[in-house]
Amino acid sequence: MNRSIPVQILSVLENWLSLCLSCVKWGSVTSYFYDLKTGVGQGGVLSPFLFGIFIDDLVKPVSRSTVGCKLGTSCMGIFLYADDVILLSLSVHGLQSLLDICDLELSFLDMSVNARRSACIRFGRNYSSVCDNMVVAGNVVT
């Protein structure tokens, strides 16, 4: 509604998504059908679009923070592709700030960073220097 999508379209999406069922198929065996309570169906035509609208709220606070790599007058601190997020910062402290911002915003969206599937990459002449661990929701990101 904040994006001025007509109520009729929102109602159609709400009804459609509330009736979604899924099952697991392995070889020729199919599991029982179950209700999808959260998220969007993987492989659905609208799924990437709906997820993009949902996750767009993550970009705003990161952009407002002005922490990130500067390109001209623009601050490039976050890039999104599907459900992957890349955070860019000129310092370890700045990267931790971006992680904190993302962690807070994702908690509002009932989502979280999977620290086990996350990684930090350091570029530049100090790339091999040991740096502090990044922490998100009490978990260390290596």
Tab-separated table of C-alpha atoms in Angstrom:
chain	number	residue	atom	x	y	z
A	1	MET	CA	0.000	0.000	0.000
A	2	ASN	CA	2.935	2.339	0.643
A	3	ARG	CA	3.890	1.872	-3.009
A	4	SER	CA	0.436	2.981	-4.245
A	5	ILE	CA	-0.492	-0.430	-5.623
A	6	PRO	CA	-4.284	-0.528	-6.118
A	7	VAL	CA	-6.174	-2.312	-3.341
A	8	GLN	CA	-7.837	-4.616	-5.891
A	9	ILE	CA	-4.450	-5.950	-7.026
A	10	LEU	CA	-3.316	-6.387	-3.426
A	11	SER	CA	-6.525	-8.325	-2.689
A	12	VAL	CA	-5.952	-10.624	-5.675
A	13	LEU	CA	-2.343	-11.260	-4.591
A	14	GLU	CA	-3.384	-11.858	-0.982
A	15	ASN	CA	-6.076	-14.361	-1.967
A	16	TRP	CA	-3.848	-16.078	-4.506
A	17	LEU	CA	-0.899	-16.430	-2.124
A	18	SER	CA	-3.122	-17.579	0.767
A	19	LEU	CA	-4.316	-20.541	-1.337
A	20	CYS	CA	-0.848	-21.803	-2.324
A	21	LEU	CA	0.009	-25.432	-1.712
A	22	SER	CA	3.273	-27.212	-2.329
A	23	CYS	CA	4.812	-30.662	-2.177
A	24	VAL	CA	8.223	-32.247	-2.533
A	25	LYS	CA	8.970	-34.549	-5.443
A	26	TRP	CA	11.929	-36.903	-5.298
A	27	GLY	CA	12.231	-39.158	-8.299
A	28	SER	CA	8.766	-40.617	-8.823
A	29	VAL	CA	7.670	-40.125	-5.196
A	30	THR	CA	5.617	-37.087	-4.191
A	31	SER	CA	5.040	-35.957	-0.607
A	32	TYR	CA	1.726	-34.799	0.781
A	33	PHE	CA	0.633	-31.256	-0.048
A	34	TYR	CA	1.086	-28.560	2.576
A	35	ASP	CA	0.127	-24.899	2.885
A	36	LEU	CA	2.780	-22.302	2.169
A	37	LYS	CA	2.527	-19.982	5.155
A	38	THR	CA	5.355	-17.546	4.323
A	39	GLY	CA	7.402	-16.354	1.406
A	40	VAL	CA	6.770	-16.765	-2.282
A	41	GLY	CA	6.888	-19.971	-4.282
A	42	GLN	CA	10.256	-20.842	-5.768
A	43	GLY	CA	10.034	-20.752	-9.541
A	44	GLY	CA	6.874	-18.645	-9.539
A	45	VAL	CA	6.683	-16.048	-12.301
A	46	LEU	CA	5.906	-13.230	-9.856
A	47	SER	CA	8.181	-14.487	-7.062
A	48	PRO	CA	11.306	-12.454	-7.932
A	49	PHE	CA	9.222	-9.316	-8.414
A	50	LEU	CA	7.340	-9.754	-5.109
A	51	PHE	CA	10.535	-10.566	-3.222
A	52	GLY	CA	12.167	-7.487	-4.741
A	53	ILE	CA	9.362	-5.266	-3.463
A	54	PHE	CA	9.598	-6.917	-0.045
A	55	ILE	CA	13.374	-6.653	0.301
A	56	ASP	CA	13.540	-3.123	-1.145
A	57	ASP	CA	13.026	-1.826	2.402
A	58	LEU	CA	16.526	-3.099	3.185
A	59	VAL	CA	18.145	-0.759	0.652
A	60	LYS	CA	16.710	2.469	2.065
A	61	PRO	CA	18.369	2.506	5.530
A	62	VAL	CA	21.697	1.306	4.097
A	63	SER	CA	21.618	4.080	1.488
A	64	ARG	CA	20.667	6.684	4.095
A	65	SER	CA	23.646	5.665	6.242
A	66	THR	CA	26.112	6.923	3.590
A	67	VAL	CA	28.480	4.117	4.653
A	68	GLY	CA	29.928	2.376	1.637
A	69	CYS	CA	32.174	2.974	-1.344
A	70	LYS	CA	31.836	6.343	-3.036
A	71	LEU	CA	31.403	6.522	-6.796
A	72	GLY	CA	31.298	10.186	-7.699
A	73	THR	CA	28.626	11.655	-5.458
A	74	SER	CA	26.836	8.325	-5.002
A	75	CYS	CA	27.380	5.995	-2.080
A	76	MET	CA	27.402	2.357	-3.162
A	77	GLY	CA	26.998	0.317	-0.007
A	78	ILE	CA	24.567	-2.405	-1.051
A	79	PHE	CA	23.848	-4.506	-4.119
A	80	LEU	CA	21.046	-7.071	-4.414
A	81	TYR	CA	20.638	-9.963	-6.804
A	82	ALA	CA	17.736	-12.344	-6.189
A	83	ASP	CA	18.120	-13.222	-2.503
A	84	ASP	CA	21.833	-12.392	-2.338
A	85	VAL	CA	23.113	-9.189	-0.757
A	86	ILE	CA	26.550	-7.641	-1.241
A	87	LEU	CA	27.666	-4.973	1.219
A	88	LEU	CA	30.622	-2.732	0.339
A	89	SER	CA	32.624	-0.597	2.730
A	90	LEU	CA	36.014	1.055	2.852
A	91	SER	CA	36.664	-0.217	6.386
A	92	VAL	CA	35.943	-3.133	8.676
A	93	HIS	CA	34.143	-0.757	11.052
A	94	GLY	CA	31.976	0.511	8.182
A	95	LEU	CA	31.129	-3.035	7.109
A	96	GLN	CA	30.071	-3.898	10.659
A	97	SER	CA	27.853	-0.783	10.648
A	98	LEU	CA	26.204	-1.958	7.424
A	99	LEU	CA	25.672	-5.431	8.885
A	100	ASP	CA	24.072	-3.887	11.979
A	101	ILE	CA	21.737	-1.790	9.824
A	102	CYS	CA	20.771	-4.841	7.739
A	103	ASP	CA	20.291	-7.000	10.813
A	104	LEU	CA	17.907	-4.449	12.340
A	105	GLU	CA	15.905	-3.941	9.135
A	106	LEU	CA	15.711	-7.674	8.416
A	107	SER	CA	14.356	-8.280	11.921
A	108	PHE	CA	11.442	-5.944	11.041
A	109	LEU	CA	10.851	-8.102	7.931
A	110	ASP	CA	11.010	-11.305	10.033
A	111	MET	CA	14.183	-12.333	8.205
A	112	SER	CA	17.808	-12.765	9.200
A	113	VAL	CA	21.302	-13.074	7.782
A	114	ASN	CA	22.551	-16.636	7.557
A	115	ALA	CA	26.029	-16.140	9.033
A	116	ARG	CA	27.098	-19.657	8.030
A	117	ARG	CA	26.450	-18.880	4.367
A	118	SER	CA	27.991	-15.412	4.497
A	119	ALA	CA	31.564	-14.373	3.815
A	120	CYS	CA	33.786	-11.310	4.024
A	121	ILE	CA	36.304	-10.584	1.308
A	122	ARG	CA	39.012	-7.996	1.766
A	123	PHE	CA	40.656	-6.247	-1.211
A	124	GLY	CA	43.693	-3.989	-1.455
A	125	ARG	CA	47.251	-4.104	-0.219
A	126	ASN	CA	46.139	-5.293	3.245
A	127	TYR	CA	44.021	-8.138	1.856
A	128	SER	CA	45.965	-10.783	3.786
A	129	SER	CA	46.004	-8.914	7.112
A	130	VAL	CA	43.941	-10.382	9.909
A	131	CYS	CA	40.906	-8.262	10.712
A	132	ASP	CA	38.169	-8.394	13.288
A	133	ASN	CA	35.334	-10.825	12.813
A	134	MET	CA	32.036	-9.444	11.562
A	135	VAL	CA	29.123	-10.269	13.846
A	136	VAL	CA	25.455	-10.424	12.897
A	137	ALA	CA	22.727	-11.461	15.355
A	138	GLY	CA	25.410	-12.833	17.681
A	139	ASN	CA	26.934	-15.043	14.968
A	140	VAL	CA	30.394	-14.574	13.469
A	141	VAL	CA	30.663	-14.019	9.715
A	142	THR	CA	34.003	-15.278	8.397
